Amino acid sequence: MLMKLEELRKEFQTALASVTTQAELFDLKAEYVGKKGKLSTILKSLKDATPEEKKSLGAKSNQYKTEILAEIDNKLSGLEVAEINEKLEKNWQDISFKDSISEKGLNTAGLHPVTIIQREIEDIFISMGFDILDGPHIEDEFHNFEALNIPKNHPARDMQDTFWFKDMEHLLRTHTSTIQVRGMENKKPPFKFVGPGKVFRNETLDASHESVFHQLEGMMVGENISVANLIYFMKSLLSEIFKKDVNVRLRPGFFPFVEPGFELDIECLICGGKGCSVCKQVGWVELLPCGMTHPNVLKAGGIDTDKYNGFAFGLGLDRLVMMRYGIDDIRNLHSGDLRFSTQFKAY
Amino acid sequence: MIISIDWIKEFVNIPEMSDKDLSERFTLGTCEVEDVIKTGELLSKVLVVEITAIEKHPEADKLNLVTFKVSENETRQVVCGAPNVAVGIKVPYAPLGTSFPDGFTLVPKKIRGVVSEGMLCGEDEIGLGSDTSGLMVFPADAPIGTPVGEYLGIKRNTLLDIDNKSLTHRPDLWGHYGMAREFSAVFGVPLCKLYSEEWAERLKKNFTNDASPIVPQVADDCACLGYYGISVDNVEVKESPQWMKDRLNDCGLRPINNIVDISNYVMLELGVPLHIFDREMIKDEKIIIRTAGEDQKFMTLDEIDRDLLAKDTVVCDSEKPLVIAGIMGGLESGVTEKTSKIFIETANWVDSEVRKTSSRLGLRTDSSQRYEKCLDTELLERTCLRTLELVLKLCPEAKVIGKLEKDGVQKKETLVIDMKASHINNVLGTELSVERITEILESLEFHVTASGDDLKITVPSYRSTKDMEYDVDVIEEVGRIIGFDNITPVSPKTEITAVRLSQAKQLQRKIQDFMVFHGRSLEIMTSPLIGSKLLKNAEWHENNDELVLVNAMSRDRERMRPSMIPSALEAVALNQKNYSRFSFFEYGRAYKEDEKNFSDERTQVIMAWYDKKESRFMEALNTFENMMAFTNVPAQEAKPNPKFPNPLFAADWRGLHPSERVDFKIQGKPAASIFTVHPIVLRNFKIKGNLVLAVLDVTDFEERAMKDKTKYEPLAKYPSSTFDCTVLASPKTPVADVVSAAKKLKVKELQSVKVVDVFSLNEDQKTVTIRAVFGDKEKTLEGDFIREAEDKLVAALDAAGFPLKR
């Protein structure tokens, strides 16, 4: 009897291995462990056996039944997954065919590099409590010159090649300093703000000169503002921009709207001040003009100069952008050429 | 401008320091030193040698192997190609290791297989002339082995190249004496004040009791601020002494003759230009300073005819102009070799008049660029006497006739600034004592009277022409001499106020971000300056003829753009050459003519969707709608209405597609439009393919705070019921019409109607399947109610001309 039982167990295993569909599996289940299956048939013949035989064979057959059922279940789930997978395979897609290798034209997106840097600087100033202002591009002589202590025939007007309109009274702003004037007209001291924007100069175009470019003007007016404060702000700003502490130096510079006026140099970031081709062996790179706002400018802006003073500075944004990304030709900035833009893609 | 350190040392003892320290400290204290130039370096290395033997180079026909003596008992050999090489001549020799001004350094090398121990030089190569034909040959008595510089008596010198721009406001620094004063203050060493009262008195002893041959007369209405002149006879025009020629050469001026050289020398020394006339060429020995009036032509000494205006100031004799005041003299009255009687002029002119005339004539001279800076009239007498001193020194036979004459001298008031020492410290952020401040200012020849904290500062007249006006100017003087670098940075103490981006900036950033992250678009910038050709190509209705520049650099950048649309078309035309599909946007400005305010600047956003083949209109429209939702700006679709024309383009602009166009109103005004550009206009730009543009003018609402109107509602507790139905419609019926017909159903439980599917049946008909959702927040709808509502919906659609498909 026991032999029969063990043969049956082996026979089942062979049969199970050859099953490939769920239907076959259900047939096999009925054949072996069904009510009229082979296992039942064997058990039915037990009635003639001795009690000892009954006991051991009964246990054995129960064990086999459990095992067989488990194997069937196992096989069943395997077959089910295989069948679903077969269906899934029919819906196969080529997951290597990504946008990045697909010719769908230009599929990138991103901000203009000037916007990227301008935002970065705006955020630094916002974090230091500065407002952000702008003003018109088309200005009058008062806002571009007179209010900035640059009267008619002042030699400083020579330094700026101004674009004039036909009426000879209006012009394209040559610097963002006009935003200072507009800022003072609209604000009561103390205040501090920056003004980024486009400026225009009649310059011969080449790789480093454009007639349209960007500046960022800054101004702080309050009581007892000092040169020491100005240096502090400039150092903080530059450490944020360059993401490390930078050494700066102020040397006298002449700008009619500031007194004292400075050229701020930063220690060359390439050579660390030792002298290299970038800094023309000087160890310093000229970066921004700044100074204490001239009393005439404050007066033109309606500020009480007995009580208040302030500082102002200007930053060439395009120059920073070009330094950051190693752009060799400023004319790319306003070209509208996407071969340029796509290099600054966000994704 | 070039500053000679050798010259400076005549007035001040500069402490020993490296060139780098010298230029850096001067840069930080006074003005920008662009370059330090060493002269005579090369000539101290190059030696006089004598050629002893010449043989042909074995490998090259045109080269010789030249042997020469560098001392009595040492010979060397070089390869030399000069045609005038000859045994016995003495020539300059640059040994190995010599560096030339262009940076080239001689290193041992083989020339066609033969080692050359340096180089024999021509005069051009060692900066002694322009002859390039061969070796420079010295006289036979030149001592062998002596450095050429020593042999020729050429001194070594250090020159500072100063950036003129950094001197714009400092007329006093346009001469060596003024610069020396700065060296004295910056380095804290005394200035040797050579030109004292006693010095002047000594020179005046040369005056005679004769009547001065020329007494200048200054007319009232001209640009003269003062005119001094003196007549000298018996002058011998000849070559200047070497020391004077060296200094002029060092400063970049070519020596001509002693008299012309003196005038240049004094200008370089004292910073005031002057003019020396041949007195015999002055008609009637009369000098009259007046406006040009009817004299309209004048030939300057560069032999160019200049056009004068009636109000230009000129220096004349009894007949005609001799000099354009402050700018340049004429050809006839200048000093020549035959001159023996001279008239020395020192004068001052109104800065702006000189500037105007010189820029009109396009004639910027050493003289005019000094006068433009606003010179000090009080320096005229000193300058004239110094000129006289040098004339008498170089021409010992010369005699003054009469005395120094002057006319038209305008006195200006002495500038005294009252301020507090504590104010200086407050503005600089320093703690300087009154004594230190006084010391600094006095080193710059300011006069200071201190009483406690109060300072009474008298400004020297040469500083008060324009540069010094206010207390802040004094603060700058103190700051630069102590060195702004020595000020410790300190954070200001200010009130804390919350600051955030302006509404306009927030809106701009939102739109930019949305277009990048959702619109998959690249931001570009294009020039606000355009040409009329672009407007013509775009068939644009505005030409902006009032917003045209008078001094445009080119025709295609001559006027302000009236709209961003033409710029976008141009950018598409450019980029379609490289890409079959792209999207870009620009946040920029358009400029409208405005009778009242001259111009009206509009902030516009332009967005472009281009594809070589397919239309991207729906993508553009959906992106735009989503973008407006994202910005919280309420925008409503608006049918074009002739009563309220869209200001973004002309109603009859040919660039608009006949049907693919949607306009939006914001705050009741048309402010945006999305449209496919008509192929007719695309053709003007040679654009092939399909282009959709969206333009949004944010000017009128960008400063408005946009509220986030999101409001929470509890989630529905009771199930809703959906109902799909398919109706028939003509092929060109907008599906939105079907939806709005369904939405007109007056059943408050109708929650939404959406289109499920559209299917084209045949040429005359399509089907539209819509799904309506019915629901009630308070209860589950009953079956009978729902069926009734569904029937009503079908009936409403039917009534609107959309029968149910059976």
JSON list of N, CA, C and O in Angstrom, two decimals, chain B residues 520-562:
[
{"chain": "B", "resi": 520, "resn": "ARG", "atom": "N", "xyz": [7.43, 74.46, -21.57]},
{"chain": "B", "resi": 520, "resn": "ARG", "atom": "CA", "xyz": [8.61, 73.87, -22.21]},
{"chain": "B", "resi": 520, "resn": "ARG", "atom": "C", "xyz": [9.18, 74.84, -23.24]},
{"chain": "B", "resi": 520, "resn": "ARG", "atom": "O", "xyz": [9.39, 74.52, -24.41]},
{"chain": "B", "resi": 521, "resn": "SER", "atom": "N", "xyz": [9.44, 76.04, -22.77]},
{"chain": "B", "resi": 521, "resn": "SER", "atom": "CA", "xyz": [9.80, 77.13, -23.66]},
{"chain": "B", "resi": 521, "resn": "SER", "atom": "C", "xyz": [11.13, 77.73, -23.22]},
{"chain": "B", "resi": 521, "resn": "SER", "atom": "O", "xyz": [11.46, 77.71, -22.05]},
{"chain": "B", "resi": 522, "resn": "LEU", "atom": "N", "xyz": [11.89, 78.26, -24.18]},
{"chain": "B", "resi": 522, "resn": "LEU", "atom": "CA", "xyz": [13.16, 78.91, -23.87]},
{"chain": "B", "resi": 522, "resn": "LEU", "atom": "C", "xyz": [12.98, 80.42, -23.85]},
{"chain": "B", "resi": 522, "resn": "LEU", "atom": "O", "xyz": [12.38, 80.98, -24.78]},
{"chain": "B", "resi": 523, "resn": "GLU", "atom": "N", "xyz": [13.50, 81.05, -22.81]},
{"chain": "B", "resi": 523, "resn": "GLU", "atom": "CA", "xyz": [13.41, 82.51, -22.77]},
{"chain": "B", "resi": 523, "resn": "GLU", "atom": "C", "xyz": [14.48, 83.11, -23.66]},
{"chain": "B", "resi": 523, "resn": "GLU", "atom": "O", "xyz": [15.63, 82.70, -23.63]},
{"chain": "B", "resi": 524, "resn": "ILE", "atom": "N", "xyz": [14.09, 84.11, -24.46]},
{"chain": "B", "resi": 524, "resn": "ILE", "atom": "CA", "xyz": [15.08, 84.81, -25.28]},
{"chain": "B", "resi": 524, "resn": "ILE", "atom": "C", "xyz": [15.01, 86.31, -25.00]},
{"chain": "B", "resi": 524, "resn": "ILE", "atom": "O", "xyz": [14.11, 86.79, -24.31]},
{"chain": "B", "resi": 525, "resn": "MET", "atom": "N", "xyz": [16.00, 87.03, -25.53]},
{"chain": "B", "resi": 525, "resn": "MET", "atom": "CA", "xyz": [15.94, 88.49, -25.51]},
{"chain": "B", "resi": 525, "resn": "MET", "atom": "C", "xyz": [16.24, 88.96, -26.93]},
{"chain": "B", "resi": 525, "resn": "MET", "atom": "O", "xyz": [17.13, 88.41, -27.59]},
{"chain": "B", "resi": 526, "resn": "THR", "atom": "N", "xyz": [15.49, 89.97, -27.36]},
{"chain": "B", "resi": 526, "resn": "THR", "atom": "CA", "xyz": [15.76, 90.56, -28.66]},
{"chain": "B", "resi": 526, "resn": "THR", "atom": "C", "xyz": [15.89, 92.06, -28.45]},
{"chain": "B", "resi": 526, "resn": "THR", "atom": "O", "xyz": [15.49, 92.58, -27.42]},
{"chain": "B", "resi": 527, "resn": "SER", "atom": "N", "xyz": [16.47, 92.73, -29.43]},
{"chain": "B", "resi": 527, "resn": "SER", "atom": "CA", "xyz": [16.75, 94.16, -29.24]},
{"chain": "B", "resi": 527, "resn": "SER", "atom": "C", "xyz": [15.48, 94.99, -29.35]},
{"chain": "B", "resi": 527, "resn": "SER", "atom": "O", "xyz": [14.70, 94.82, -30.27]},
{"chain": "B", "resi": 528, "resn": "PRO", "atom": "N", "xyz": [15.29, 95.93, -28.41]},
{"chain": "B", "resi": 528, "resn": "PRO", "atom": "CA", "xyz": [14.15, 96.84, -28.51]},
{"chain": "B", "resi": 528, "resn": "PRO", "atom": "C", "xyz": [14.32, 97.82, -29.67]},
{"chain": "B", "resi": 528, "resn": "PRO", "atom": "O", "xyz": [13.39, 98.49, -30.06]},
{"chain": "B", "resi": 529, "resn": "LEU", "atom": "N", "xyz": [15.55, 97.93, -30.19]},
{"chain": "B", "resi": 529, "resn": "LEU", "atom": "CA", "xyz": [15.81, 98.80, -31.33]},
{"chain": "B", "resi": 529, "resn": "LEU", "atom": "C", "xyz": [15.69, 97.98, -32.60]},
{"chain": "B", "resi": 529, "resn": "LEU", "atom": "O", "xyz": [16.33, 96.93, -32.73]},
{"chain": "B", "resi": 530, "resn": "ILE", "atom": "N", "xyz": [14.87, 98.45, -33.53]},
{"chain": "B", "resi": 530, "resn": "ILE", "atom": "CA", "xyz": [14.66, 97.70, -34.77]},
{"chain": "B", "resi": 530, "resn": "ILE", "atom": "C", "xyz": [14.72, 98.66, -35.96]},
{"chain": "B", "resi": 530, "resn": "ILE", "atom": "O", "xyz": [14.85, 99.86, -35.77]},
{"chain": "B", "resi": 531, "resn": "GLY", "atom": "N", "xyz": [14.58, 98.12, -37.15]},
{"chain": "B", "resi": 531, "resn": "GLY", "atom": "CA", "xyz": [14.57, 98.94, -38.35]},
{"chain": "B", "resi": 531, "resn": "GLY", "atom": "C", "xyz": [13.19, 98.97, -38.98]},
{"chain": "B", "resi": 531, "resn": "GLY", "atom": "O", "xyz": [12.34, 98.11, -38.69]},
{"chain": "B", "resi": 532, "resn": "SER", "atom": "N", "xyz": [12.96, 99.94, -39.86]},
{"chain": "B", "resi": 532, "resn": "SER", "atom": "CA", "xyz": [11.63, 100.03, -40.46]},
{"chain": "B", "resi": 532, "resn": "SER", "atom": "C", "xyz": [11.39, 98.86, -41.42]},
{"chain": "B", "resi": 532, "resn": "SER", "atom": "O", "xyz": [10.26, 98.51, -41.72]},
{"chain": "B", "resi": 533, "resn": "LYS", "atom": "N", "xyz": [12.45, 98.24, -41.88]},
{"chain": "B", "resi": 533, "resn": "LYS", "atom": "CA", "xyz": [12.31, 97.11, -42.78]},
{"chain": "B", "resi": 533, "resn": "LYS", "atom": "C", "xyz": [11.58, 95.95, -42.08]},
{"chain": "B", "resi": 533, "resn": "LYS", "atom": "O", "xyz": [10.75, 95.28, -42.69]},
{"chain": "B", "resi": 534, "resn": "LEU", "atom": "N", "xyz": [11.92, 95.76, -40.82]},
{"chain": "B", "resi": 534, "resn": "LEU", "atom": "CA", "xyz": [11.27, 94.68, -40.07]},
{"chain": "B", "resi": 534, "resn": "LEU", "atom": "C", "xyz": [9.76, 94.96, -39.96]},
{"chain": "B", "resi": 534, "resn": "LEU", "atom": "O", "xyz": [8.94, 94.06, -40.13]},
{"chain": "B", "resi": 535, "resn": "LEU", "atom": "N", "xyz": [9.41, 96.21, -39.69]},
{"chain": "B", "resi": 535, "resn": "LEU", "atom": "CA", "xyz": [8.00, 96.57, -39.57]},
{"chain": "B", "resi": 535, "resn": "LEU", "atom": "C", "xyz": [7.29, 96.38, -40.92]},
{"chain": "B", "resi": 535, "resn": "LEU", "atom": "O", "xyz": [6.14, 95.96, -40.97]},
{"chain": "B", "resi": 536, "resn": "LYS", "atom": "N", "xyz": [8.00, 96.67, -41.98]},
{"chain": "B", "resi": 536, "resn": "LYS", "atom": "CA", "xyz": [7.42, 96.52, -43.30]},
{"chain": "B", "resi": 536, "resn": "LYS", "atom": "C", "xyz": [7.17, 95.03, -43.58]},
{"chain": "B", "resi": 536, "resn": "LYS", "atom": "O", "xyz": [6.11, 94.64, -44.06]},
{"chain": "B", "resi": 537, "resn": "ASN", "atom": "N", "xyz": [8.16, 94.21, -43.26]},
{"chain": "B", "resi": 537, "resn": "ASN", "atom": "CA", "xyz": [8.01, 92.77, -43.46]},
{"chain": "B", "resi": 537, "resn": "ASN", "atom": "C", "xyz": [6.83, 92.21, -42.67]},
{"chain": "B", "resi": 537, "resn": "ASN", "atom": "O", "xyz": [6.13, 91.33, -43.10]},
{"chain": "B", "resi": 538, "resn": "ALA", "atom": "N", "xyz": [6.65, 92.76, -41.46]},
{"chain": "B", "resi": 538, "resn": "ALA", "atom": "CA", "xyz": [5.57, 92.27, -40.60]},
{"chain": "B", "resi": 538, "resn": "ALA", "atom": "C", "xyz": [4.23, 92.87, -41.01]},
{"chain": "B", "resi": 538, "resn": "ALA", "atom": "O", "xyz": [3.21, 92.55, -40.43]},
{"chain": "B", "resi": 539, "resn": "GLU", "atom": "N", "xyz": [4.27, 93.78, -42.01]},
{"chain": "B", "resi": 539, "resn": "GLU", "atom": "CA", "xyz": [3.07, 94.52, -42.45]},
{"chain": "B", "resi": 539, "resn": "GLU", "atom": "C", "xyz": [2.42, 95.21, -41.26]},
{"chain": "B", "resi": 539, "resn": "GLU", "atom": "O", "xyz": [1.21, 95.17, -41.05]},
{"chain": "B", "resi": 540, "resn": "TRP", "atom": "N", "xyz": [3.29, 95.83, -40.45]},
{"chain": "B", "resi": 540, "resn": "TRP", "atom": "CA", "xyz": [2.82, 96.44, -39.20]},
{"chain": "B", "resi": 540, "resn": "TRP", "atom": "C", "xyz": [2.23, 97.81, -39.44]},
{"chain": "B", "resi": 540, "resn": "TRP", "atom": "O", "xyz": [2.71, 98.55, -40.30]},
{"chain": "B", "resi": 541, "resn": "HIS", "atom": "N", "xyz": [1.20, 98.18, -38.70]},
{"chain": "B", "resi": 541, "resn": "HIS", "atom": "CA", "xyz": [0.51, 99.44, -38.96]},
{"chain": "B", "resi": 541, "resn": "HIS", "atom": "C", "xyz": [1.20, 100.65, -38.32]},
{"chain": "B", "resi": 541, "resn": "HIS", "atom": "O", "xyz": [1.01, 101.77, -38.77]},
{"chain": "B", "resi": 542, "resn": "GLU", "atom": "N", "xyz": [2.00, 100.43, -37.27]},
{"chain": "B", "resi": 542, "resn": "GLU", "atom": "CA", "xyz": [2.67, 101.57, -36.63]},
{"chain": "B", "resi": 542, "resn": "GLU", "atom": "C", "xyz": [4.12, 101.61, -37.12]},
{"chain": "B", "resi": 542, "resn": "GLU", "atom": "O", "xyz": [4.78, 100.58, -37.17]},
{"chain": "B", "resi": 543, "resn": "ASN", "atom": "N", "xyz": [4.60, 102.81, -37.38]},
{"chain": "B", "resi": 543, "resn": "ASN", "atom": "CA", "xyz": [5.98, 102.93, -37.86]},
{"chain": "B", "resi": 543, "resn": "ASN", "atom": "C", "xyz": [6.89, 103.58, -36.82]},
{"chain": "B", "resi": 543, "resn": "ASN", "atom": "O", "xyz": [8.09, 103.63, -36.96]},
{"chain": "B", "resi": 544, "resn": "ASN", "atom": "N", "xyz": [6.28, 104.12, -35.74]},
{"chain": "B", "resi": 544, "resn": "ASN", "atom": "CA", "xyz": [7.02, 104.77, -34.66]},
{"chain": "B", "resi": 544, "resn": "ASN", "atom": "C", "xyz": [7.99, 105.84, -35.16]},
{"chain": "B", "resi": 544, "resn": "ASN", "atom": "O", "xyz": [9.13, 105.92, -34.70]},
{"chain": "B", "resi": 545, "resn": "ASP", "atom": "N", "xyz": [7.54, 106.67, -36.09]},
{"chain": "B", "resi": 545, "resn": "ASP", "atom": "CA", "xyz": [8.43, 107.66, -36.67]},
{"chain": "B", "resi": 545, "resn": "ASP", "atom": "C", "xyz": [8.90, 108.71, -35.67]},
{"chain": "B", "resi": 545, "resn": "ASP", "atom": "O", "xyz": [9.91, 109.38, -35.88]},
{"chain": "B", "resi": 546, "resn": "GLU", "atom": "N", "xyz": [8.15, 108.87, -34.58]},
{"chain": "B", "resi": 546, "resn": "GLU", "atom": "CA", "xyz": [8.59, 109.83, -33.55]},
{"chain": "B", "resi": 546, "resn": "GLU", "atom": "C", "xyz": [9.67, 109.22, -32.67]},
{"chain": "B", "resi": 546, "resn": "GLU", "atom": "O", "xyz": [10.44, 109.91, -32.03]},
{"chain": "B", "resi": 547, "resn": "LEU", "atom": "N", "xyz": [9.69, 107.89, -32.60]},
{"chain": "B", "resi": 547, "resn": "LEU", "atom": "CA", "xyz": [10.64, 107.22, -31.71]},
{"chain": "B", "resi": 547, "resn": "LEU", "atom": "C", "xyz": [11.85, 106.71, -32.49]},
{"chain": "B", "resi": 547, "resn": "LEU", "atom": "O", "xyz": [12.28, 105.57, -32.34]},
{"chain": "B", "resi": 548, "resn": "VAL", "atom": "N", "xyz": [12.35, 107.59, -33.36]},
{"chain": "B", "resi": 548, "resn": "VAL", "atom": "CA", "xyz": [13.52, 107.24, -34.16]},
{"chain": "B", "resi": 548, "resn": "VAL", "atom": "C", "xyz": [14.73, 107.98, -33.58]},
{"chain": "B", "resi": 548, "resn": "VAL", "atom": "O", "xyz": [14.63, 109.13, -33.16]},
{"chain": "B", "resi": 549, "resn": "LEU", "atom": "N", "xyz": [15.85, 107.29, -33.51]},
{"chain": "B", "resi": 549, "resn": "LEU", "atom": "CA", "xyz": [17.06, 107.88, -32.95]},
{"chain": "B", "resi": 549, "resn": "LEU", "atom": "C", "xyz": [17.72, 108.80, -33.97]},
{"chain": "B", "resi": 549, "resn": "LEU", "atom": "O", "xyz": [17.71, 108.49, -35.17]},
{"chain": "B", "resi": 550, "resn": "VAL", "atom": "N", "xyz": [18.29, 109.91, -33.50]},
{"chain": "B", "resi": 550, "resn": "VAL", "atom": "CA", "xyz": [19.01, 110.78, -34.44]},
{"chain": "B", "resi": 550, "resn": "VAL", "atom": "C", "xyz": [20.39, 110.21, -34.75]},
{"chain": "B", "resi": 550, "resn": "VAL", "atom": "O", "xyz": [20.95, 110.45, -35.81]},
{"chain": "B", "resi": 551, "resn": "ASN", "atom": "N", "xyz": [20.94, 109.47, -33.80]},
{"chain": "B", "resi": 551, "resn": "ASN", "atom": "CA", "xyz": [22.30, 108.97, -34.00]},
{"chain": "B", "resi": 551, "resn": "ASN", "atom": "C", "xyz": [22.33, 107.45, -33.94]},
{"chain": "B", "resi": 551, "resn": "ASN", "atom": "O", "xyz": [23.12, 106.86, -33.21]},
{"chain": "B", "resi": 552, "resn": "ALA", "atom": "N", "xyz": [21.42, 106.83, -34.69]},
{"chain": "B", "resi": 552, "resn": "ALA", "atom": "CA", "xyz": [21.38, 105.37, -34.69]},
{"chain": "B", "resi": 552, "resn": "ALA", "atom": "C", "xyz": [22.66, 104.82, -35.28]},
{"chain": "B", "resi": 552, "resn": "ALA", "atom": "O", "xyz": [23.31, 105.47, -36.10]},
{"chain": "B", "resi": 553, "resn": "MET", "atom": "N", "xyz": [23.03, 103.62, -34.85]},
{"chain": "B", "resi": 553, "resn": "MET", "atom": "CA", "xyz": [24.26, 103.05, -35.37]},
{"chain": "B", "resi": 553, "resn": "MET", "atom": "C", "xyz": [24.05, 102.38, -36.72]},
{"chain": "B", "resi": 553, "resn": "MET", "atom": "O", "xyz": [24.96, 102.26, -37.51]},
{"chain": "B", "resi": 554, "resn": "SER", "atom": "N", "xyz": [22.81, 101.92, -36.97]},
{"chain": "B", "resi": 554, "resn": "SER", "atom": "CA", "xyz": [22.54, 101.33, -38.28]},
{"chain": "B", "resi": 554, "resn": "SER", "atom": "C", "xyz": [21.05, 101.40, -38.56]},
{"chain": "B", "resi": 554, "resn": "SER", "atom": "O", "xyz": [20.24, 101.59, -37.66]},
{"chain": "B", "resi": 555, "resn": "ARG", "atom": "N", "xyz": [20.70, 101.23, -39.82]},
{"chain": "B", "resi": 555, "resn": "ARG", "atom": "CA", "xyz": [19.29, 101.35, -40.21]},
{"chain": "B", "resi": 555, "resn": "ARG", "atom": "C", "xyz": [18.42, 100.31, -39.53]},
{"chain": "B", "resi": 555, "resn": "ARG", "atom": "O", "xyz": [17.26, 100.55, -39.25]},
{"chain": "B", "resi": 556, "resn": "ASP", "atom": "N", "xyz": [19.00, 99.14, -39.24]},
{"chain": "B", "resi": 556, "resn": "ASP", "atom": "CA", "xyz": [18.15, 98.10, -38.64]},
{"chain": "B", "resi": 556, "resn": "ASP", "atom": "C", "xyz": [18.11, 98.20, -37.12]},
{"chain": "B", "resi": 556, "resn": "ASP", "atom": "O", "xyz": [17.57, 97.33, -36.45]},
{"chain": "B", "resi": 557, "resn": "ARG", "atom": "N", "xyz": [18.68, 99.27, -36.56]},
{"chain": "B", "resi": 557, "resn": "ARG", "atom": "CA", "xyz": [18.55, 99.53, -35.13]},
{"chain": "B", "resi": 557, "resn": "ARG", "atom": "C", "xyz": [18.32, 101.01, -34.92]},
{"chain": "B", "resi": 557, "resn": "ARG", "atom": "O", "xyz": [19.02, 101.68, -34.18]},
{"chain": "B", "resi": 558, "resn": "GLU", "atom": "N", "xyz": [17.32, 101.53, -35.61]},
{"chain": "B", "resi": 558, "resn": "GLU", "atom": "CA", "xyz": [17.17, 102.98, -35.62]},
{"chain": "B", "resi": 558, "resn": "GLU", "atom": "C", "xyz": [15.93, 103.46, -34.87]},
{"chain": "B", "resi": 558, "resn": "GLU", "atom": "O", "xyz": [15.83, 104.63, -34.57]},
{"chain": "B", "resi": 559, "resn": "ARG", "atom": "N", "xyz": [15.00, 102.57, -34.57]},
{"chain": "B", "resi": 559, "resn": "ARG", "atom": "CA", "xyz": [13.77, 103.03, -33.93]},
{"chain": "B", "resi": 559, "resn": "ARG", "atom": "C", "xyz": [13.32, 102.03, -32.87]},
{"chain": "B", "resi": 559, "resn": "ARG", "atom": "O", "xyz": [13.73, 100.87, -32.88]},
{"chain": "B", "resi": 560, "resn": "MET", "atom": "N", "xyz": [12.44, 102.50, -31.97]},
{"chain": "B", "resi": 560, "resn": "MET", "atom": "CA", "xyz": [11.93, 101.64, -30.92]},
{"chain": "B", "resi": 560, "resn": "MET", "atom": "C", "xyz": [10.83, 100.76, -31.51]},
{"chain": "B", "resi": 560, "resn": "MET", "atom": "O", "xyz": [10.03, 101.21, -32.32]},
{"chain": "B", "resi": 561, "resn": "ARG", "atom": "N", "xyz": [10.77, 99.52, -31.06]},
{"chain": "B", "resi": 561, "resn": "ARG", "atom": "CA", "xyz": [9.75, 98.64, -31.62]},
{"chain": "B", "resi": 561, "resn": "ARG", "atom": "C", "xyz": [8.37, 98.99, -31.04]},
{"chain": "B", "resi": 561, "resn": "ARG", "atom": "O", "xyz": [8.23, 99.17, -29.84]},
{"chain": "B", "resi": 562, "resn": "PRO", "atom": "N", "xyz": [7.35, 99.06, -31.90]},
{"chain": "B", "resi": 562, "resn": "PRO", "atom": "CA", "xyz": [6.01, 99.36, -31.40]},
{"chain": "B", "resi": 562, "resn": "PRO", "atom": "C", "xyz": [5.31, 98.13, -30.83]},
{"chain": "B", "resi": 562, "resn": "PRO", "atom": "O", "xyz": [4.27, 98.24, -30.20]}
]
